[in-house]
Amino acid sequence: MNNTNIKAWVGLQQHAEEMAAIHLNDLFQSDDNRFDSLSILEGHFLLDLSKQRITVDTLDKLINLARQQQLASWIDRLFAGEKVNISENRAALHTALRLPGNELKEIDGQAVTADVHQSLAKMGRLVKQIQNGQWRGFDGSPIKSVVNIGVGGSNLGPLLACDALEQYASEELGRLDVHFVSSMDGSELEKLLPTLEPATTLFIISSKTFSTVDTLANANTAREWLLKASQISAERIIQHHFIAATGNPKAAKAWGVPKKNQLLFWDWVGGRYSMWSVIGMPIALKIGMEHFRDMLKGAHQMDKHFKAAPFEQNLPVLLGLVGVWNINFLNIHAHAILPYDGRLAQLPAYLEQLEMESNGKSINRDGERINYRTCPVLWGEVGSNAQHAFYQLLHQGTEDVMCDFIVPARRYEDNGEELQQQHDLSLANCFAQSRLLALGQGALEQDDNSKDYQHYDGNQPSTTILLDELTPETFGGLIALYEHKVFVQSVIWEINPFDQWGVEKGKQVATSLLNELDHVTGGQRLDSSTQGLLKYTQRKRQVGGYEG
Ligand code: F6P
């Protein structure tokens, strides 16, 4: 089906033509109640859509589109564990990872809730052993440092959560140093290993497939480092120093990780949706199992809201639909993620994967090429830092950009006045920047002497997500909000957000080139650029870095 022909879509196109002439400043001038009618309060979240180029009528039309695209039934199918990931014939049941133990779920004969809680219980036991010093390194020392080796979904979520919730780490939890390494070239390990003590370092190999070359290369380097330092057998080293969080126990075993050191999850958990599973082990090590469970609780609250709330009040639905409006009807294809809170510095990187790996597609569920835009280019930075970097483009460039401002209302309440003042400063900047982006000159005092190059056009749309405060619970809710937003958009666009074939193919191409690095075998028909690059590299490697 070509969804641009459907009635609601055509209606939105006409509506967009009418809206094109109206500046956000006019929308605010003409309606004093704009904030009240276009912001939604739900639990600990306030979603302010009033700085989007929409009216209540726009939202009605978008909701109508969602109905025509059967969004309600797709949400039911997602939660019911239907195989919504059609190209891989799998369910996408990340929501089951945060179900309370008493909400039983069974799929294809698997007692999902029981399995989830069993695997969390095993993770909890290991976390406790490590935190209270019972888990020992090869010479009997307790563990002081944990290194997560993983990439993509096996890195970004835990990294983000550990940063965001660091204040929840406490002395009683053992205060482990938790590090993350992901890069294939070994840069992070090269820097990190000399700072660590082999006997007190534990590695978690986080990999759903246990076949990602980046992760295995780092794991091999870490194992060699330990073997050299300890002079004991690989088997004993792995027993004391490696845990695998994986969906592929066979491959983990083949690498040498014994069953008791394996934490498992299932093929119905997508990599970029996996931080709620045992992939979250570094989070639990950092902030404790109780706080990890609070994070699950917050995500579960958002799941319940997504499932039950009417579309008019449904945060993920509205966030997703407003994105569709910007992308497909206002032709905005850049999306900036701007947390005004340094603890969320990793959020842009996390959302880059979540959104672009999920919805960066151009083939619909029926395998047909589509004729409308899908996921935009996402990027971002802590907002106040970005003000000194790329905001110039947002304010006076030629690109339309939609922005998400994310900020907690309360912070530092027990940390003294200076830090509280810094939070005030951050909040004020957040609200001022979104105001200026929306209203342009309308936000400024009239200055008749201002030159053209000082002019602010404004009309850049943004959403503000205001959290009461950043806690494990609100953090879980925030991430679940974005997960579901991505799903909503995929339903409107009729694409499968749960596969990533583009990435899989890329991996194969790289593997086949590895053999050609030392000499071009000629076994493959390579383009002249690749051949040229390979030959030049070979020359440089042969002459040891001297001009050749
Ligand atoms: O890069 C693609 C990808 O498959 C991501 O979807 C995934 O999160 C990442 O690689 C890591 O995969 P794994 O956890 O299997 O090592």
Tab-separated table of C-alpha atoms in Angstrom, residues 236-495:
chain	number	residue	atom	x	y	z
A	236	ARG	CA	40.856	-20.392	34.982
A	237	ILE	CA	41.305	-16.842	33.800
A	238	ILE	CA	37.939	-16.857	32.060
A	239	GLN	CA	36.260	-18.418	35.103
A	240	HIS	CA	37.489	-15.630	37.377
A	241	HIS	CA	37.443	-12.675	35.016
A	242	PHE	CA	34.799	-13.023	32.316
A	243	ILE	CA	31.019	-12.968	32.359
A	244	ALA	CA	29.013	-13.215	29.132
A	245	ALA	CA	25.669	-11.411	28.707
A	246	THR	CA	24.356	-12.990	25.537
A	247	GLY	CA	21.602	-14.621	23.557
A	248	ASN	CA	24.039	-17.168	22.130
A	249	PRO	CA	25.225	-19.461	24.943
A	250	LYS	CA	26.830	-21.887	22.459
A	251	ALA	CA	29.170	-19.270	21.058
A	252	ALA	CA	29.955	-17.952	24.543
A	253	LYS	CA	30.820	-21.488	25.621
A	254	ALA	CA	32.977	-21.999	22.528
A	255	TRP	CA	34.899	-18.832	23.460
A	256	GLY	CA	35.409	-20.399	26.882
A	257	VAL	CA	32.792	-18.798	29.144
A	258	PRO	CA	31.403	-21.529	31.430
A	259	LYS	CA	27.646	-21.800	31.948
A	260	LYS	CA	27.793	-20.420	35.484
A	261	ASN	CA	29.306	-17.181	34.118
A	262	GLN	CA	26.675	-16.792	31.419
A	263	LEU	CA	23.682	-14.482	31.689
A	264	LEU	CA	21.166	-15.141	28.980
A	265	PHE	CA	18.454	-13.363	27.061
A	266	TRP	CA	16.341	-14.214	24.058
A	267	ASP	CA	16.030	-13.576	20.349
A	268	TRP	CA	12.837	-11.577	20.956
A	269	VAL	CA	14.926	-8.829	22.557
A	270	GLY	CA	16.421	-6.526	19.927
A	271	GLY	CA	19.982	-5.322	20.612
A	272	ARG	CA	18.986	-1.650	20.854
A	273	TYR	CA	16.099	-2.565	23.156
A	274	SER	CA	18.169	-4.754	25.459
A	275	MET	CA	19.393	-2.647	28.370
A	276	TRP	CA	16.450	-3.931	30.435
A	277	SER	CA	17.810	-7.470	30.167
A	278	VAL	CA	21.082	-8.903	31.517
A	279	ILE	CA	22.783	-6.462	29.141
A	280	GLY	CA	21.994	-4.054	31.990
A	281	MET	CA	24.438	-5.854	34.321
A	282	PRO	CA	26.890	-2.887	34.381
A	283	ILE	CA	23.995	-0.643	35.428
A	284	ALA	CA	23.093	-2.963	38.300
A	285	LEU	CA	26.756	-3.156	39.326
A	286	LYS	CA	26.993	0.600	39.364
A	287	ILE	CA	23.722	1.609	41.033
A	288	GLY	CA	22.611	-1.630	42.675
A	289	MET	CA	19.921	-4.118	41.804
A	290	GLU	CA	17.186	-2.181	43.649
A	291	HIS	CA	17.737	0.921	41.572
A	292	PHE	CA	17.979	-1.193	38.420
A	293	ARG	CA	14.561	-2.600	39.293
A	294	ASP	CA	13.246	0.957	39.789
A	295	MET	CA	14.411	1.713	36.269
A	296	LEU	CA	12.403	-1.291	35.010
A	297	LYS	CA	9.432	-0.067	37.036
A	298	GLY	CA	9.570	3.366	35.400
A	299	ALA	CA	9.702	1.797	31.948
A	300	HIS	CA	6.778	-0.472	32.834
A	301	GLN	CA	4.712	2.558	33.903
A	302	MET	CA	5.354	4.080	30.489
A	303	ASP	CA	4.409	0.760	28.826
A	304	LYS	CA	1.085	0.750	30.655
A	305	HIS	CA	0.447	4.351	29.692
A	306	PHE	CA	1.309	3.657	26.023
A	307	LYS	CA	-0.986	0.654	25.955
A	308	ALA	CA	-3.981	2.216	27.656
A	309	ALA	CA	-4.038	6.003	27.299
A	310	PRO	CA	-6.234	7.542	24.610
A	311	PHE	CA	-4.136	8.823	21.723
A	312	GLU	CA	-5.017	12.437	22.646
A	313	GLN	CA	-3.202	11.987	25.980
A	314	ASN	CA	-0.645	9.370	24.991
A	315	LEU	CA	2.919	10.681	25.255
A	316	PRO	CA	4.694	8.227	22.905
A	317	VAL	CA	1.864	8.465	20.367
A	318	LEU	CA	1.929	12.270	20.348
A	319	LEU	CA	5.720	12.461	20.279
A	320	GLY	CA	5.778	10.055	17.329
A	321	LEU	CA	2.980	11.782	15.431
A	322	VAL	CA	4.468	15.236	15.809
A	323	GLY	CA	7.701	13.816	14.368
A	324	VAL	CA	5.737	12.463	11.392
A	325	TRP	CA	4.153	15.894	10.921
A	326	ASN	CA	7.546	17.574	10.831
A	327	ILE	CA	9.167	14.994	8.566
A	328	ASN	CA	6.420	14.181	6.095
A	329	PHE	CA	4.388	17.368	5.987
A	330	LEU	CA	6.768	20.189	6.925
A	331	ASN	CA	9.763	18.570	5.200
A	332	ILE	CA	12.089	18.761	8.185
A	333	HIS	CA	14.765	16.097	8.056
A	334	ALA	CA	17.136	16.986	10.867
A	335	HIS	CA	16.431	16.314	14.527
A	336	ALA	CA	18.553	17.649	17.384
A	337	ILE	CA	18.455	15.987	20.820
A	338	LEU	CA	19.307	18.565	23.468
A	339	PRO	CA	19.407	17.419	27.096
A	340	TYR	CA	19.998	20.328	29.503
A	341	ASP	CA	21.579	18.022	32.024
A	342	GLY	CA	25.152	16.750	31.771
A	343	ARG	CA	24.075	13.385	33.187
A	344	LEU	CA	22.258	12.758	29.920
A	345	ALA	CA	25.285	13.516	27.755
A	346	GLN	CA	25.081	10.046	26.198
A	347	LEU	CA	21.390	10.352	25.335
A	348	PRO	CA	21.960	11.701	21.802
A	349	ALA	CA	24.258	8.774	20.939
A	350	TYR	CA	21.748	6.336	22.415
A	351	LEU	CA	18.856	7.814	20.440
A	352	GLU	CA	20.921	7.933	17.262
A	353	GLN	CA	21.014	4.139	17.339
A	354	LEU	CA	17.479	3.666	18.644
A	355	GLU	CA	15.881	5.896	16.038
A	356	MET	CA	18.146	5.595	13.007
A	357	GLU	CA	18.839	1.855	13.245
A	358	SER	CA	15.131	1.222	13.822
A	359	ASN	CA	13.492	3.527	11.315
A	360	GLY	CA	16.254	4.245	8.803
A	361	LYS	CA	14.383	2.168	6.217
A	362	SER	CA	12.992	2.666	2.731
A	363	ILE	CA	11.186	-0.640	2.152
A	364	ASN	CA	7.783	-1.253	3.720
A	365	ARG	CA	6.553	-4.376	5.492
A	366	ASP	CA	5.330	-5.773	2.165
A	367	GLY	CA	8.785	-5.453	0.674
A	368	GLU	CA	7.902	-2.486	-1.524
A	369	ARG	CA	9.978	0.670	-1.939
A	370	ILE	CA	8.190	3.582	-0.315
A	371	ASN	CA	7.743	7.075	-1.708
A	372	TYR	CA	7.838	9.128	1.485
A	373	ARG	CA	10.518	10.076	4.001
A	374	THR	CA	11.181	8.081	7.157
A	375	CYS	CA	13.724	8.598	9.942
A	376	PRO	CA	15.510	11.961	9.844
A	377	VAL	CA	19.161	12.535	10.689
A	378	LEU	CA	19.494	12.715	14.459
A	379	TRP	CA	22.305	14.191	16.427
A	380	GLY	CA	22.756	16.124	19.606
A	381	GLU	CA	24.756	17.283	22.567
A	382	VAL	CA	24.228	18.617	26.059
A	383	GLY	CA	22.194	21.710	25.178
A	384	SER	CA	24.301	24.313	26.943
A	385	ASN	CA	27.452	23.005	25.216
A	386	ALA	CA	25.674	22.858	21.886
A	387	GLN	CA	24.781	26.551	22.303
A	388	HIS	CA	28.488	27.212	21.826
A	389	ALA	CA	28.784	24.825	18.908
A	390	PHE	CA	25.926	24.246	16.477
A	391	TYR	CA	23.082	26.505	17.712
A	392	GLN	CA	24.233	29.157	15.238
A	393	LEU	CA	22.863	26.895	12.502
A	394	LEU	CA	19.617	26.394	14.407
A	395	HIS	CA	19.130	30.123	14.851
A	396	GLN	CA	20.315	31.553	11.552
A	397	GLY	CA	21.162	28.704	9.181
A	398	THR	CA	19.227	27.562	6.132
A	399	GLU	CA	18.119	24.211	7.575
A	400	ASP	CA	14.831	23.563	9.309
A	401	VAL	CA	15.614	21.484	12.392
A	402	MET	CA	13.256	20.006	14.960
A	403	CYS	CA	14.613	19.886	18.492
A	404	ASP	CA	13.860	17.907	21.636
A	405	PHE	CA	14.729	19.769	24.836
A	406	ILE	CA	14.968	17.414	27.813
A	407	VAL	CA	15.441	18.755	31.318
A	408	PRO	CA	14.575	17.907	34.940
A	409	ALA	CA	12.704	20.563	36.935
A	410	ARG	CA	14.468	19.689	40.197
A	411	ARG	CA	18.108	18.896	40.833
A	412	TYR	CA	20.775	19.328	43.519
A	413	GLU	CA	18.252	19.886	46.281
A	414	ASP	CA	20.680	18.524	48.886
A	415	ASN	CA	23.859	19.775	47.248
A	416	GLY	CA	24.116	23.396	48.269
A	417	GLU	CA	23.307	26.700	46.707
A	418	GLU	CA	26.049	26.961	44.098
A	419	LEU	CA	25.064	23.794	42.285
A	420	GLN	CA	21.389	24.668	42.559
A	421	GLN	CA	22.167	27.987	40.942
A	422	GLN	CA	23.927	26.148	38.144
A	423	HIS	CA	20.796	24.104	37.603
A	424	ASP	CA	18.740	27.324	37.528
A	425	LEU	CA	21.099	28.650	34.898
A	426	SER	CA	20.690	25.520	32.846
A	427	LEU	CA	16.890	25.567	33.106
A	428	ALA	CA	16.765	29.248	32.160
A	429	ASN	CA	18.943	28.595	29.112
A	430	CYS	CA	16.833	25.628	28.075
A	431	PHE	CA	13.587	27.600	28.197
A	432	ALA	CA	15.173	30.691	26.623
A	433	GLN	CA	16.651	28.802	23.687
A	434	SER	CA	13.444	26.987	22.794
A	435	ARG	CA	11.594	30.315	23.073
A	436	LEU	CA	14.059	32.068	20.800
A	437	LEU	CA	14.064	29.236	18.288
A	438	ALA	CA	10.282	29.312	18.148
A	439	LEU	CA	9.542	33.026	18.203
A	440	GLY	CA	12.642	34.478	16.591
A	441	GLN	CA	12.640	38.291	16.765
A	442	GLY	CA	9.304	37.999	18.567
A	443	ALA	CA	11.197	36.800	21.627
A	444	LEU	CA	13.459	39.856	21.687
A	445	GLU	CA	13.101	43.453	22.732
A	446	GLN	CA	12.374	45.603	19.690
A	447	ASP	CA	15.657	47.065	18.438
A	448	ASP	CA	15.216	49.258	15.362
A	449	ASN	CA	18.946	49.418	14.804
A	450	SER	CA	19.428	45.682	14.459
A	451	LYS	CA	21.109	44.607	11.227
A	452	ASP	CA	20.008	41.763	8.974
A	453	TYR	CA	22.814	39.559	10.190
A	454	GLN	CA	21.495	39.999	13.723
A	455	HIS	CA	18.013	38.858	12.774
A	456	TYR	CA	16.484	35.683	14.240
A	457	ASP	CA	13.889	34.141	11.946
A	458	GLY	CA	12.614	31.691	14.539
A	459	ASN	CA	9.888	29.202	13.573
A	460	GLN	CA	12.129	26.230	14.436
A	461	PRO	CA	9.807	23.711	16.081
A	462	SER	CA	10.682	21.971	19.321
A	463	THR	CA	9.288	19.701	22.006
A	464	THR	CA	10.224	20.101	25.643
A	465	ILE	CA	10.197	17.043	27.877
A	466	LEU	CA	10.273	18.239	31.454
A	467	LEU	CA	10.933	15.517	34.039
A	468	ASP	CA	10.151	16.215	37.689
A	469	GLU	CA	13.669	14.972	38.437
A	470	LEU	CA	16.082	12.412	37.048
A	471	THR	CA	15.704	9.183	39.019
A	472	PRO	CA	16.015	5.526	38.005
A	473	GLU	CA	12.252	5.508	37.565
A	474	THR	CA	11.943	8.623	35.408
A	475	PHE	CA	15.020	7.557	33.459
A	476	GLY	CA	13.359	4.210	32.649
A	477	GLY	CA	10.183	6.025	31.647
A	478	LEU	CA	12.063	8.459	29.412
A	479	ILE	CA	13.802	5.698	27.478
A	480	ALA	CA	10.587	3.683	27.120
A	481	LEU	CA	8.893	6.862	25.870
A	482	TYR	CA	11.385	7.090	23.011
A	483	GLU	CA	11.240	3.342	22.291
A	484	HIS	CA	7.485	3.566	21.817
A	485	LYS	CA	7.709	6.806	19.873
A	486	VAL	CA	9.932	4.966	17.377
A	487	PHE	CA	7.342	2.180	17.142
A	488	VAL	CA	4.518	4.656	16.526
A	489	GLN	CA	6.410	6.214	13.631
A	490	SER	CA	7.212	2.796	12.158
A	491	VAL	CA	3.503	1.969	12.117
A	492	ILE	CA	2.638	5.189	10.308
A	493	TRP	CA	5.438	4.518	7.810
A	494	GLU	CA	4.535	0.802	7.502
A	495	ILE	CA	8.110	-0.310	8.109
